[in-house]
Coordinates of C-alpha atoms in Angstrom, one line a residue:
Chain A
M1317 CA -113.3 42.9 272.9
N1318 CA -115.3 41.2 275.6
P1319 CA -118.6 39.3 274.8
T1320 CA -120.7 42.2 275.9
Q1321 CA -119.0 44.6 273.5
L1322 CA -119.3 42.0 270.7
T1323 CA -123.0 41.5 271.5
D1324 CA -123.5 45.2 271.0
A1325 CA -121.6 45.2 267.8
L1326 CA -123.7 42.3 266.6
R1327 CA -126.9 44.1 267.5
Q1328 CA -125.8 47.1 265.5
Q1329 CA -124.9 44.9 262.5
F1330 CA -128.4 43.2 262.6
D1331 CA -130.0 46.6 262.7
L1332 CA -128.0 47.7 259.6
T1333 CA -128.8 44.5 257.6
N1334 CA -131.2 45.1 254.8
Y1335 CA -133.0 41.9 253.8
G1336 CA -135.1 43.5 251.0
Q1337 CA -138.2 45.5 250.6
Q1338 CA -140.7 44.5 247.9
P1339 CA -143.1 42.8 248.0
P1340 CA -143.5 43.4 251.8
E1341 CA -145.2 40.0 252.3
L1342 CA -141.9 38.4 251.3
Y1343 CA -139.5 40.5 253.5
D1344 CA -141.6 41.5 256.5
P1345 CA -141.5 37.9 257.9
I1346 CA -137.7 38.0 257.8
R1347 CA -137.6 41.2 259.8
Y1348 CA -140.2 39.8 262.1
I1349 CA -138.4 36.5 262.9
M1350 CA -135.0 38.2 263.1
G1351 CA -136.5 40.8 265.4
L1352 CA -137.7 38.1 267.9
G1353 CA -134.1 38.0 269.0
G1354 CA -133.1 35.0 270.9
K1355 CA -129.7 34.6 272.5
R1356 CA -127.8 34.9 269.3
L1357 CA -125.1 32.6 270.6
R1358 CA -123.9 31.3 267.3
P1359 CA -123.0 34.7 265.7
L1360 CA -121.3 35.7 269.0
M1361 CA -119.2 32.5 268.9
T1362 CA -118.2 33.5 265.3
L1363 CA -117.0 36.9 266.6
L1364 CA -115.2 35.4 269.6
A1365 CA -113.5 32.8 267.4
A1366 CA -112.3 35.6 265.0
S1367 CA -111.1 37.6 267.9
L1368 CA -108.6 34.9 268.7
F1369 CA -106.7 35.8 265.6
T1370 CA -107.4 39.5 264.8
D1371 CA -108.1 42.8 266.4
D1372 CA -110.5 43.5 263.6
Y1373 CA -113.5 41.4 264.5
T1374 CA -115.6 43.5 262.0
L1375 CA -114.4 41.2 259.2
A1376 CA -116.4 38.4 260.9
L1377 CA -119.6 40.4 261.3
K1378 CA -121.3 39.4 258.0
P1379 CA -120.3 35.7 258.3
A1380 CA -121.8 35.9 261.8
V1381 CA -125.0 37.4 260.4
A1382 CA -125.0 34.6 257.7
V1383 CA -125.0 31.9 260.4
E1384 CA -127.8 33.6 262.4
V1385 CA -130.0 34.2 259.3
F1386 CA -129.5 30.6 258.2
H1387 CA -130.4 29.4 261.8
N1388 CA -133.6 31.5 261.7
F1389 CA -134.5 30.2 258.2
T1390 CA -134.4 26.7 259.6
L1391 CA -136.6 27.7 262.6
L1392 CA -139.1 29.3 260.2
H1393 CA -139.4 26.2 258.0
D1394 CA -139.2 23.8 260.9
D1395 CA -142.1 25.7 262.6
I1396 CA -144.3 25.0 259.4
M1397 CA -143.4 21.3 259.5
D1398 CA -144.1 21.0 263.2
Q1399 CA -147.2 23.2 262.9
A1400 CA -145.8 25.2 265.9
P1401 CA -148.1 28.1 267.0
L1402 CA -145.4 30.0 268.9
R1403 CA -141.8 30.9 268.5
R1404 CA -140.1 32.8 271.4
G1405 CA -143.6 33.4 272.8
M1406 CA -144.8 35.1 269.6
P1407 CA -146.9 33.8 266.7
T1408 CA -144.9 31.8 264.2
V1409 CA -144.6 33.2 260.7
H1410 CA -147.1 30.7 259.2
E1411 CA -149.6 31.6 261.9
K1412 CA -149.1 35.4 261.6
W1413 CA -149.2 35.3 257.8
N1414 CA -149.8 31.9 256.2
A1415 CA -147.9 28.7 255.2
N1416 CA -147.2 29.8 251.6
I1417 CA -145.6 33.1 252.8
A1418 CA -143.6 31.2 255.4
I1419 CA -142.2 28.8 252.8
L1420 CA -141.3 31.6 250.4
S1421 CA -139.9 34.0 252.9
G1422 CA -137.8 31.2 254.3
D1423 CA -136.5 30.4 250.8
V1424 CA -135.4 34.0 250.3
M1425 CA -133.8 34.0 253.8
L1426 CA -131.5 31.1 252.7
V1427 CA -130.5 33.2 249.7
K1428 CA -129.9 36.2 252.0
A1429 CA -127.7 34.1 254.3
Y1430 CA -125.5 33.2 251.3
E1431 CA -125.3 36.9 250.3
Q1432 CA -123.9 37.8 253.7
L1433 CA -120.9 35.6 252.9
L1434 CA -120.0 37.2 249.6
D1435 CA -117.8 39.9 251.0
I1436 CA -115.3 37.4 252.4
D1437 CA -111.8 37.9 250.9
A1438 CA -111.0 35.9 247.7
Q1439 CA -108.5 33.7 249.6
H1440 CA -111.2 32.3 251.8
L1441 CA -114.5 32.7 249.9
R1442 CA -114.7 29.4 248.2
Q1443 CA -113.8 27.4 251.3
A1444 CA -116.3 29.4 253.4
L1445 CA -119.1 28.7 250.9
Q1446 CA -118.2 25.0 250.6
R1447 CA -118.3 24.6 254.4
F1448 CA -121.5 26.7 254.7
S1449 CA -123.2 24.6 252.0
Q1450 CA -122.1 21.3 253.4
T1451 CA -123.4 22.4 256.9
A1452 CA -126.6 23.7 255.5
A1453 CA -127.3 20.3 253.8
E1454 CA -126.4 18.5 257.0
V1455 CA -128.9 20.6 259.0
C1456 CA -131.6 19.6 256.5
E1457 CA -130.5 15.9 256.8
G1458 CA -130.8 16.2 260.6
Q1459 CA -134.3 17.7 260.4
Q1460 CA -135.4 14.9 258.1
M1461 CA -134.0 12.3 260.5
D1462 CA -135.8 14.0 263.3
M1463 CA -139.1 13.8 261.4
N1464 CA -138.4 10.1 260.5
F1465 CA -137.9 9.3 264.2
E1466 CA -141.4 10.6 265.1
S1467 CA -143.0 7.7 263.3
R1468 CA -140.6 5.0 264.4
D1469 CA -141.0 2.8 267.5
T1470 CA -137.4 2.7 268.5
V1471 CA -134.4 4.9 267.9
S1472 CA -130.9 3.8 268.9
E1473 CA -128.6 6.1 271.0
A1474 CA -126.2 6.3 268.0
E1475 CA -128.9 7.3 265.6
Y1476 CA -130.1 10.0 268.1
I1477 CA -126.6 11.4 268.6
E1478 CA -126.1 11.5 264.8
M1479 CA -129.5 13.3 264.4
I1480 CA -128.6 16.1 266.9
R1481 CA -125.1 16.3 265.5
L1482 CA -126.6 17.2 262.1
K1483 CA -129.6 19.1 263.1
T1484 CA -128.1 21.4 265.7
S1485 CA -124.4 20.9 266.4
V1486 CA -122.7 21.2 263.0
L1487 CA -124.0 24.8 262.8
L1488 CA -122.3 25.8 266.1
G1489 CA -119.2 24.1 264.8
L1490 CA -119.4 26.1 261.5
A1491 CA -120.1 29.3 263.4
M1492 CA -116.8 29.0 265.2
E1493 CA -114.9 27.7 262.1
L1494 CA -116.0 30.6 259.9
G1495 CA -114.8 33.1 262.6
G1496 CA -111.4 31.4 262.5
L1497 CA -111.3 31.1 258.8
V1498 CA -112.0 34.7 257.9
A1499 CA -109.6 35.9 260.6
G1500 CA -106.7 33.9 259.1
A1501 CA -106.4 31.0 261.5
D1502 CA -104.2 28.1 260.4
A1503 CA -106.0 25.0 259.1
E1504 CA -105.5 22.9 262.2
S1505 CA -106.9 25.7 264.5
T1506 CA -109.9 26.1 262.2
Q1507 CA -110.6 22.4 262.5
H1508 CA -110.2 22.5 266.3
L1509 CA -112.7 25.4 266.4
Y1510 CA -115.2 23.4 264.4
D1511 CA -114.7 20.3 266.5
G1512 CA -115.0 22.3 269.7
G1513 CA -118.2 23.9 268.6
L1514 CA -119.6 20.5 267.4
N1515 CA -118.9 18.7 270.7
I1516 CA -120.1 21.6 272.9
G1517 CA -123.2 21.7 270.6
I1518 CA -124.0 18.1 271.2
G1519 CA -123.5 18.6 275.0
F1520 CA -125.9 21.6 274.8
Q1521 CA -128.6 19.6 273.1
L1522 CA -128.3 16.7 275.6
K1523 CA -128.5 19.3 278.4
D1524 CA -131.7 20.7 276.8
D1525 CA -133.1 17.2 277.0
L1526 CA -132.0 16.9 280.6
L1527 CA -133.4 20.3 281.7
D1528 CA -136.8 19.4 280.3
V1529 CA -137.1 16.8 283.0
Y1530 CA -134.7 18.0 285.8
G1531 CA -134.6 21.7 285.2
D1532 CA -135.5 24.2 287.9
P1533 CA -139.0 25.4 286.9
A1534 CA -138.0 28.9 288.2
K1535 CA -135.0 29.1 285.9
F1536 CA -135.9 26.9 282.9
G1537 CA -138.3 29.2 281.1
K1538 CA -140.3 26.4 279.5
Q1539 CA -142.8 24.0 281.0
V1540 CA -140.8 21.3 282.8
G1541 CA -141.8 17.8 281.4
G1542 CA -143.0 19.1 278.0
D1543 CA -141.0 16.4 276.2
I1544 CA -142.4 13.7 278.5
I1545 CA -146.0 14.8 277.9
A1546 CA -145.4 14.8 274.1
N1547 CA -143.6 11.4 274.1
K1548 CA -140.7 13.1 272.5
K1549 CA -137.8 10.7 271.7
T1550 CA -135.2 12.5 273.8
F1551 CA -131.9 11.1 274.8
L1552 CA -133.4 10.3 278.2
L1553 CA -136.4 8.3 276.8
I1554 CA -134.1 6.5 274.3
E1555 CA -131.8 5.4 277.1
A1556 CA -134.8 4.4 279.3
L1557 CA -136.2 2.3 276.5
E1558 CA -132.9 0.6 276.0
R1559 CA -132.6 -0.2 279.8
A1560 CA -136.1 -0.8 281.1
E1561 CA -137.0 -4.4 281.8
G1562 CA -139.8 -6.3 283.4
T1563 CA -142.5 -4.3 285.2
V1564 CA -140.6 -1.0 284.7
R1565 CA -140.7 -1.6 281.0
T1566 CA -144.4 -2.4 281.1
E1567 CA -145.1 0.7 283.1
L1568 CA -143.1 2.9 280.7
L1569 CA -144.7 1.5 277.6
D1570 CA -148.1 1.9 279.3
W1571 CA -147.6 5.6 279.9
L1572 CA -146.3 6.1 276.3
G1573 CA -149.4 4.4 274.9
R1574 CA -152.0 6.3 276.8
D1575 CA -154.1 8.7 274.8
T1576 CA -155.6 10.5 277.8
F1577 CA -153.7 11.1 281.1
D1578 CA -153.1 13.7 283.8
K1579 CA -150.1 15.6 282.6
A1580 CA -148.5 16.1 286.1
E1581 CA -149.1 12.4 286.9
K1582 CA -147.4 11.3 283.6
V1583 CA -144.4 13.6 284.2
A1584 CA -144.0 12.3 287.8
A1585 CA -144.3 8.7 286.8
I1586 CA -141.8 8.8 283.9
T1587 CA -139.4 10.9 285.9
A1588 CA -139.6 8.2 288.6
I1589 CA -138.7 5.6 286.0
Y1590 CA -135.8 7.7 284.8
D1591 CA -134.6 8.0 288.4
Q1592 CA -134.9 4.3 289.0
L1593 CA -132.9 3.5 285.8
G1594 CA -130.2 6.0 286.6
I1595 CA -130.9 8.0 283.5
R1596 CA -130.1 11.4 285.1
T1597 CA -126.6 10.3 286.2
L1598 CA -126.0 8.7 282.8
T1599 CA -127.1 11.7 280.9
E1600 CA -125.1 14.1 283.1
A1601 CA -122.0 12.0 282.5
R1602 CA -122.5 12.1 278.7
I1603 CA -123.0 15.9 278.7
A1604 CA -119.8 16.3 280.8
D1605 CA -118.0 14.0 278.3
Y1606 CA -119.0 16.1 275.3
F1607 CA -118.2 19.4 277.0
Q1608 CA -114.8 18.1 278.1
K1609 CA -114.1 17.0 274.5
G1610 CA -115.2 20.4 273.2
F1611 CA -112.9 22.2 275.6
A1612 CA -110.0 19.9 274.8
N1613 CA -110.6 20.8 271.1
L1614 CA -110.6 24.6 271.9
D1615 CA -107.5 24.2 274.1
Q1616 CA -105.6 23.0 271.0
V1617 CA -106.4 26.1 269.0
N1618 CA -103.1 27.9 268.2
A1619 CA -103.8 31.4 269.6
D1620 CA -102.7 33.9 272.2
P1621 CA -103.6 32.4 275.7
V1622 CA -105.2 35.7 277.0
R1623 CA -107.5 35.8 274.0
K1624 CA -108.3 32.1 274.3
A1625 CA -109.2 32.7 278.0
T1626 CA -112.0 35.1 277.0
L1627 CA -113.5 32.5 274.6
L1628 CA -113.1 29.7 277.1
D1629 CA -114.6 31.7 280.0
F1630 CA -117.6 32.5 277.9
A1631 CA -118.0 28.9 276.8
H1632 CA -117.9 27.8 280.4
Q1633 CA -120.6 30.2 281.3
L1634 CA -122.7 28.8 278.5
V1635 CA -122.3 25.2 279.5
E1636 CA -123.3 26.0 283.1
R1637 CA -126.6 27.7 282.0
E1638 CA -129.8 26.3 283.4
S1639 CA -132.2 27.6 280.8
Chain B
M692 CA -120.8 22.1 219.2
N693 CA -124.4 22.2 218.1
P694 CA -127.5 22.2 220.4
T695 CA -128.0 18.4 220.0
Q696 CA -124.4 17.7 221.1
L697 CA -124.7 20.1 224.0
T698 CA -128.0 18.5 225.0
D699 CA -126.3 15.1 225.1
A700 CA -123.4 16.6 227.2
L701 CA -126.0 18.1 229.6
R702 CA -127.8 14.8 230.0
Q703 CA -124.6 13.1 230.9
Q704 CA -123.8 15.8 233.4
F705 CA -127.2 15.5 235.1
D706 CA -126.7 11.7 235.2
L707 CA -123.3 12.2 236.9
T708 CA -124.6 14.8 239.5
N709 CA -124.8 13.4 243.0
Y710 CA -127.3 15.3 245.0
G711 CA -126.8 13.3 248.2
Q712 CA -127.9 9.9 249.8
Q713 CA -129.0 9.9 253.4
P714 CA -131.7 10.1 254.6
P715 CA -133.4 8.9 251.3
E716 CA -136.6 10.9 252.1
L717 CA -134.5 14.0 251.7
Y718 CA -132.7 13.2 248.5
D719 CA -135.1 10.8 246.6
P720 CA -137.4 13.7 245.8
I721 CA -134.6 15.7 244.2
R722 CA -133.7 12.7 241.9
Y723 CA -137.4 12.3 241.2
I724 CA -138.1 15.9 240.1
M725 CA -134.8 16.2 238.2
G726 CA -135.7 12.9 236.5
L727 CA -139.0 14.2 235.2
G728 CA -136.9 16.0 232.6
G729 CA -138.6 18.9 230.9
K730 CA -137.0 20.7 228.0
R731 CA -134.0 21.9 230.0
L732 CA -133.8 25.0 227.9
R733 CA -132.1 27.2 230.5
P734 CA -129.0 25.0 231.0
L735 CA -128.8 24.6 227.3
M736 CA -128.8 28.4 226.9
T737 CA -125.9 28.5 229.4
L738 CA -123.8 26.2 227.3
L739 CA -124.7 27.9 224.1
A740 CA -123.7 31.3 225.6
A741 CA -120.4 29.9 226.9
S742 CA -119.8 28.3 223.4
L743 CA -119.7 31.8 222.0
F744 CA -116.4 32.4 223.8
T745 CA -114.7 29.1 224.3
D746 CA -114.2 25.7 222.7
D747 CA -114.3 24.2 226.2
Y748 CA -118.0 24.3 227.0
T749 CA -117.4 21.9 229.9
L750 CA -116.5 24.8 232.2
A751 CA -120.1 25.9 231.9
L752 CA -121.6 22.5 232.7
K753 CA -121.9 22.9 236.5
P754 CA -123.2 26.5 236.3
A755 CA -125.8 25.1 233.8
V756 CA -126.8 22.4 236.3
A757 CA -127.0 25.1 239.0
V758 CA -129.5 27.0 237.0
E759 CA -131.6 23.9 236.3
V760 CA -131.5 22.6 239.9
F761 CA -132.6 26.1 241.1
H762 CA -135.4 26.1 238.5
N763 CA -136.6 22.7 239.7
F764 CA -136.4 23.9 243.4
T765 CA -138.8 26.7 242.5
L766 CA -141.2 24.3 240.8
L767 CA -141.1 22.0 243.8
H768 CA -142.0 24.7 246.3
D769 CA -144.4 26.5 243.9
D770 CA -146.3 23.2 243.5
I771 CA -146.8 23.1 247.3
M772 CA -148.1 26.7 247.4
D773 CA -150.4 26.0 244.4
Q774 CA -151.5 22.6 245.8
A775 CA -150.7 21.3 242.3
P776 CA -151.4 17.5 241.9
L777 CA -149.3 17.0 238.8
R778 CA -146.0 18.2 237.4
R779 CA -145.1 17.1 233.8
G780 CA -147.9 14.5 234.0
M781 CA -146.5 12.9 237.2
P782 CA -147.5 13.3 240.9
T783 CA -145.9 16.4 242.5
V784 CA -143.4 15.8 245.3
H785 CA -145.8 16.8 248.0
E786 CA -148.4 14.4 246.6
K787 CA -146.0 11.5 246.2
W788 CA -144.4 12.1 249.6
N789 CA -145.8 14.9 251.7
A790 CA -145.7 18.7 252.2
N791 CA -143.0 18.5 254.9
I792 CA -140.7 16.4 252.7
A793 CA -141.3 18.7 249.8
I794 CA -140.4 21.8 251.8
L795 CA -137.2 20.2 253.2
S796 CA -136.0 18.6 250.0
G797 CA -136.6 21.9 248.2
D798 CA -134.5 23.7 250.8
V799 CA -131.6 21.3 250.3
M800 CA -132.0 21.7 246.5
L801 CA -131.3 25.4 246.8
V802 CA -128.1 24.5 248.7
K803 CA -127.2 22.0 246.0
A804 CA -127.7 24.6 243.3
Y805 CA -125.2 26.9 245.1
E806 CA -122.7 24.0 245.5
Q807 CA -122.7 23.5 241.7
L808 CA -121.3 27.1 241.4
L809 CA -118.4 26.5 243.7
D810 CA -116.0 25.2 241.1
I811 CA -116.1 28.5 239.1
D812 CA -112.6 30.0 238.8
A813 CA -111.6 32.5 241.5
Q814 CA -111.7 35.4 239.1
H815 CA -115.5 34.9 238.4
L816 CA -116.7 33.1 241.5
R817 CA -117.9 36.1 243.6
Q818 CA -119.7 37.8 240.7
A819 CA -121.4 34.5 239.7
L820 CA -122.6 34.0 243.2
Q821 CA -123.8 37.6 243.6
R822 CA -125.7 37.5 240.3
F823 CA -127.1 34.0 241.2
S824 CA -128.2 35.2 244.6
Q825 CA -129.8 38.4 243.3
T826 CA -131.7 36.4 240.7
A827 CA -132.8 33.8 243.2
A828 CA -134.2 36.5 245.4
E829 CA -136.0 38.1 242.4
V830 CA -137.6 34.8 241.5
C831 CA -139.0 34.6 245.0
E832 CA -140.2 38.2 244.7
G833 CA -142.0 37.3 241.5
Q834 CA -143.7 34.3 243.0
Q835 CA -144.9 36.4 245.9
M836 CA -146.3 39.0 243.5
D837 CA -148.0 36.3 241.6
M838 CA -149.6 35.0 244.8
N839 CA -150.7 38.5 245.7
F840 CA -152.3 39.0 242.3
E841 CA -154.6 36.1 242.9
S842 CA -156.5 37.9 245.7
R843 CA -156.6 41.3 243.9
D844 CA -159.5 42.5 241.7
T845 CA -157.3 44.4 239.2
V846 CA -153.6 44.1 238.1
S847 CA -152.1 46.7 235.8
E848 CA -150.2 45.7 232.6
A849 CA -147.0 47.2 234.1
E850 CA -147.4 45.1 237.3
Y851 CA -148.0 42.0 235.3
I852 CA -144.9 42.5 233.2
E853 CA -142.8 43.2 236.3
M854 CA -144.1 40.0 237.9
I855 CA -143.2 37.7 234.9
R856 CA -139.9 39.5 234.6
L857 CA -139.0 38.5 238.1
K858 CA -140.8 35.1 238.3
T859 CA -139.6 33.6 235.1
S860 CA -137.5 35.9 232.9
V861 CA -134.5 36.9 235.1
L862 CA -133.5 33.2 235.3
L863 CA -133.3 32.9 231.6
G864 CA -131.2 36.1 231.6
L865 CA -129.0 34.7 234.3
A866 CA -128.6 31.3 232.5
M867 CA -127.1 33.1 229.5
E868 CA -125.1 35.6 231.6
L869 CA -123.5 32.8 233.6
G870 CA -122.4 31.0 230.4
G871 CA -120.8 34.1 229.1
L872 CA -119.2 35.0 232.5
V873 CA -117.5 31.7 233.1
A874 CA -116.3 31.5 229.5
G875 CA -114.5 34.9 229.8
A876 CA -116.9 37.2 227.9
D877 CA -116.3 41.0 228.3
A878 CA -118.6 42.8 230.7
E879 CA -120.7 44.4 227.9
S880 CA -121.3 41.1 226.2
T881 CA -122.3 39.5 229.5
Q882 CA -124.8 42.3 230.0
H883 CA -126.2 41.8 226.5
L884 CA -126.5 38.1 227.1
Y885 CA -128.5 38.8 230.2
D886 CA -130.7 41.4 228.6
G887 CA -131.3 39.1 225.6
G888 CA -132.3 36.2 227.8
L889 CA -134.5 38.6 229.9
N890 CA -136.4 40.0 226.9
I891 CA -136.8 36.6 225.2
G892 CA -138.0 35.2 228.5
I893 CA -140.7 37.9 228.8
G894 CA -141.8 37.1 225.2
F895 CA -141.9 33.4 226.1
Q896 CA -144.2 34.0 229.0
L897 CA -146.6 36.2 227.0
K898 CA -146.6 33.5 224.3
D899 CA -147.5 31.0 227.0
D900 CA -150.5 33.1 227.9
L901 CA -151.4 33.5 224.2
L902 CA -151.1 29.8 223.4
D903 CA -153.4 28.9 226.3
V904 CA -156.2 30.6 224.3
Y905 CA -155.1 30.5 220.7
G906 CA -152.8 27.4 220.6
D907 CA -153.5 24.5 218.3
P908 CA -154.9 21.8 220.6
A909 CA -153.0 19.2 218.6
K910 CA -149.7 20.9 219.3
F911 CA -150.1 22.7 222.6
G912 CA -149.9 19.7 224.9
K913 CA -152.0 21.3 227.6
Q914 CA -155.8 21.9 227.7
V915 CA -156.5 25.0 225.6
G916 CA -158.5 27.5 227.7
G917 CA -157.2 26.3 231.1
D918 CA -156.3 29.8 232.2
I919 CA -159.7 31.1 231.1
I920 CA -161.5 28.4 233.1
A921 CA -159.4 29.2 236.2
N922 CA -159.9 33.1 235.8
K923 CA -156.1 33.3 235.8
K924 CA -154.9 36.9 235.5
T925 CA -152.9 36.4 232.3
F926 CA -151.7 39.2 230.0
L927 CA -154.8 38.6 227.8
L928 CA -157.3 39.0 230.7
I929 CA -155.5 42.0 232.1
E930 CA -155.6 43.7 228.7
A931 CA -159.2 42.8 228.2
L932 CA -160.2 44.2 231.6
E933 CA -158.4 47.4 230.8
R934 CA -160.2 47.8 227.5
A935 CA -163.7 46.3 227.9
E936 CA -166.5 48.8 228.2
G937 CA -170.3 48.8 228.3
T938 CA -172.1 45.4 227.6
V939 CA -168.8 43.7 226.7
R940 CA -167.4 44.6 230.2
T941 CA -170.6 43.4 231.8
E942 CA -170.5 40.1 230.0
L943 CA -166.8 39.6 230.8
L944 CA -167.3 40.3 234.5
D945 CA -170.3 38.1 234.6
W946 CA -168.3 35.1 233.3
L947 CA -165.5 35.8 235.8
G948 CA -168.0 35.9 238.6
R949 CA -169.8 32.6 237.8
D950 CA -169.2 29.8 240.3
T951 CA -170.7 27.1 238.0
F952 CA -170.5 27.1 234.2
D953 CA -169.9 24.9 231.2
K954 CA -166.2 25.0 230.6
A955 CA -166.3 24.9 226.8
E956 CA -169.0 27.7 226.8
K957 CA -166.9 29.9 229.1
V958 CA -163.8 29.4 227.0
A959 CA -165.7 30.2 223.8
A960 CA -167.4 33.3 225.3
I961 CA -164.2 34.8 226.7
T962 CA -162.3 34.0 223.6
A963 CA -165.0 35.8 221.6
I964 CA -164.6 38.9 223.9
Y965 CA -160.8 38.8 223.4
D966 CA -161.3 38.7 219.6
Q967 CA -163.8 41.5 219.7
L968 CA -161.3 43.7 221.8
G969 CA -158.3 42.8 219.5
I970 CA -156.4 41.2 222.4
R971 CA -154.8 38.5 220.1
T972 CA -153.3 41.1 217.8
L973 CA -152.2 43.2 220.6
T974 CA -150.6 40.3 222.5
E975 CA -148.8 39.1 219.3
A976 CA -147.4 42.5 218.8
R977 CA -146.0 42.7 222.3
I978 CA -144.5 39.2 222.0
A979 CA -142.8 40.3 218.7
D980 CA -141.5 43.4 220.4
Y981 CA -139.9 41.5 223.3
F982 CA -138.4 38.9 220.9
Q983 CA -137.1 41.6 218.7
K984 CA -135.5 43.5 221.6
G985 CA -134.0 40.2 222.8
F986 CA -132.4 39.4 219.4
A987 CA -131.1 43.0 219.2
N988 CA -129.4 42.4 222.5
L989 CA -127.8 39.2 221.4
D990 CA -126.8 40.8 218.2
Q991 CA -124.6 43.2 220.1
V992 CA -122.7 40.4 221.9
N993 CA -119.0 40.7 220.9
A994 CA -118.3 37.1 219.6
D995 CA -117.5 35.3 216.4
P996 CA -120.4 35.6 213.9
V997 CA -120.4 31.9 213.0
R998 CA -120.8 30.9 216.7
K999 CA -123.4 33.6 217.2
A1000 CA -125.4 32.2 214.3
T1001 CA -125.7 28.8 216.1
L1002 CA -127.1 30.6 219.2
L1003 CA -129.5 32.8 217.2
D1004 CA -130.7 29.9 215.1
F1005 CA -131.6 28.0 218.2
A1006 CA -133.3 31.0 219.8
H1007 CA -135.3 31.5 216.6
Q1008 CA -136.5 27.9 216.8
L1009 CA -137.5 28.5 220.4
V1010 CA -139.5 31.6 219.8
E1011 CA -141.4 29.9 217.0
R1012 CA -142.5 27.0 219.1
E1013 CA -146.2 26.3 219.5
S1014 CA -146.1 24.2 222.7

């Protein structure tokens, strides 16, 4: 099965999934946020990982849905915490309904994610649930770290990498691990799948930070410079704050401290500082490192080379994306 | 083991339970709300139910903790939704920290509740998780119904009973069911335990409604008449609205519509209307019905009569409580 076929199978599975009916205020928001779509990369990676070891990818469909429902649960609750008005260009659940409904429908989504795991065969059920639970707790830890960073003056590179590892990367690792686990991969291969997903996930997040500044506006899809305007503590800003000295430091802190400013001017000024400090090159090198590590992990997975090529090809397409 | 010994064992188990450490903003609120105590009736019922079938009640300790952690998760999130300042006389989590921390630490509590179930033996694990998940979703459904009722003019008795069944009673049913399940009870007995917990749970909630109006202020612990002052749609008010006619109805609706009033006067006036309509007698009869049904369910459990007597004695003490 190629990625396009698996994507179709996934769409059918999502269409079939019944989250619940009554009361509608509880379940309509779940259908709404799941219906906003998104790229659904995580569940696709679950199916691709399972396909390394079995012709019957269908046994990974519900675990794949579990990962995506969990991911959307975190988006729903994160949007309340961030007071975000939009998600994928549409009103967020707390805007369309209200915050209480968003809290409660998110809660039930987490339960529904667990329910999707309960058809896993007895041999793998406990481990799947343990790994899912550990990852779910880690994602919450990462979100809390991210919130803590907002009110801090400085964040170290190590702290930032740990935050994105927890908040976003462990779930990509789990997505691939679960695919291998339910398809009967050996323990070492399952671990390599997790590590591969984790490292590629960290690379992705750093690339997100990079594209915010250096992305092609025609391809990026979001406003270039959005993180700069919002003083968001991205990998680039953290590196710049660790490196800037003298007048460059003064200028950087001055821009970060301004309450009113011309947005384009601020984006241009801070981008110029990043250029001067070599932040782009540095970030690109770190992204390449993580992607390389991730591919080395996947290379060690003990599976048929032809099947592995499909997974690796798809992963290569992903890491070359510019949006 | 008698209830006092089991309560001690539970306290030790809660003390031993490690919810997590870093970041502290995520895990301190869990320790805080779990440390507020409460009566911990649900986990005790889990141990008492298990003790019907085994001398080794310890195999029900973690499932008992799961039920209590889940219950406290619902309190934590409900308190945000209700904007409640106090819980058991202490500041609520969103007051002591903030709403975002309360949302996120609640989320991780739900994950930790699931984790407590993952040591259940392979034979019962899937069923325990299915029943736990179904119950968790039902509790969310009940909470959403409760929120919906606030903005409605009328609620029928059947709707109200269905709401409290979901919001509070299914969890007492599950608490007892899980105890039986992990201790090896036969399927019929497990069902009787669930039904018994469910019916006694509905009786409890109706008694809560009754005590708010007719409780002995010296014993009740809360302000008598609090529900009347807040126009809360309790079983008593719903029955009164279904029965009141003519001038009594006019008077009742007048009190419900007043924005300013003397609290003691409103409590006295609405209590007098309840008396006039026979609401106390009616409510007492319904409570007795549910308790009777619940005891009949427990009576059918296939277990040693001496062990059953311990459970029934304790349940009888519970239903006679006045606070």
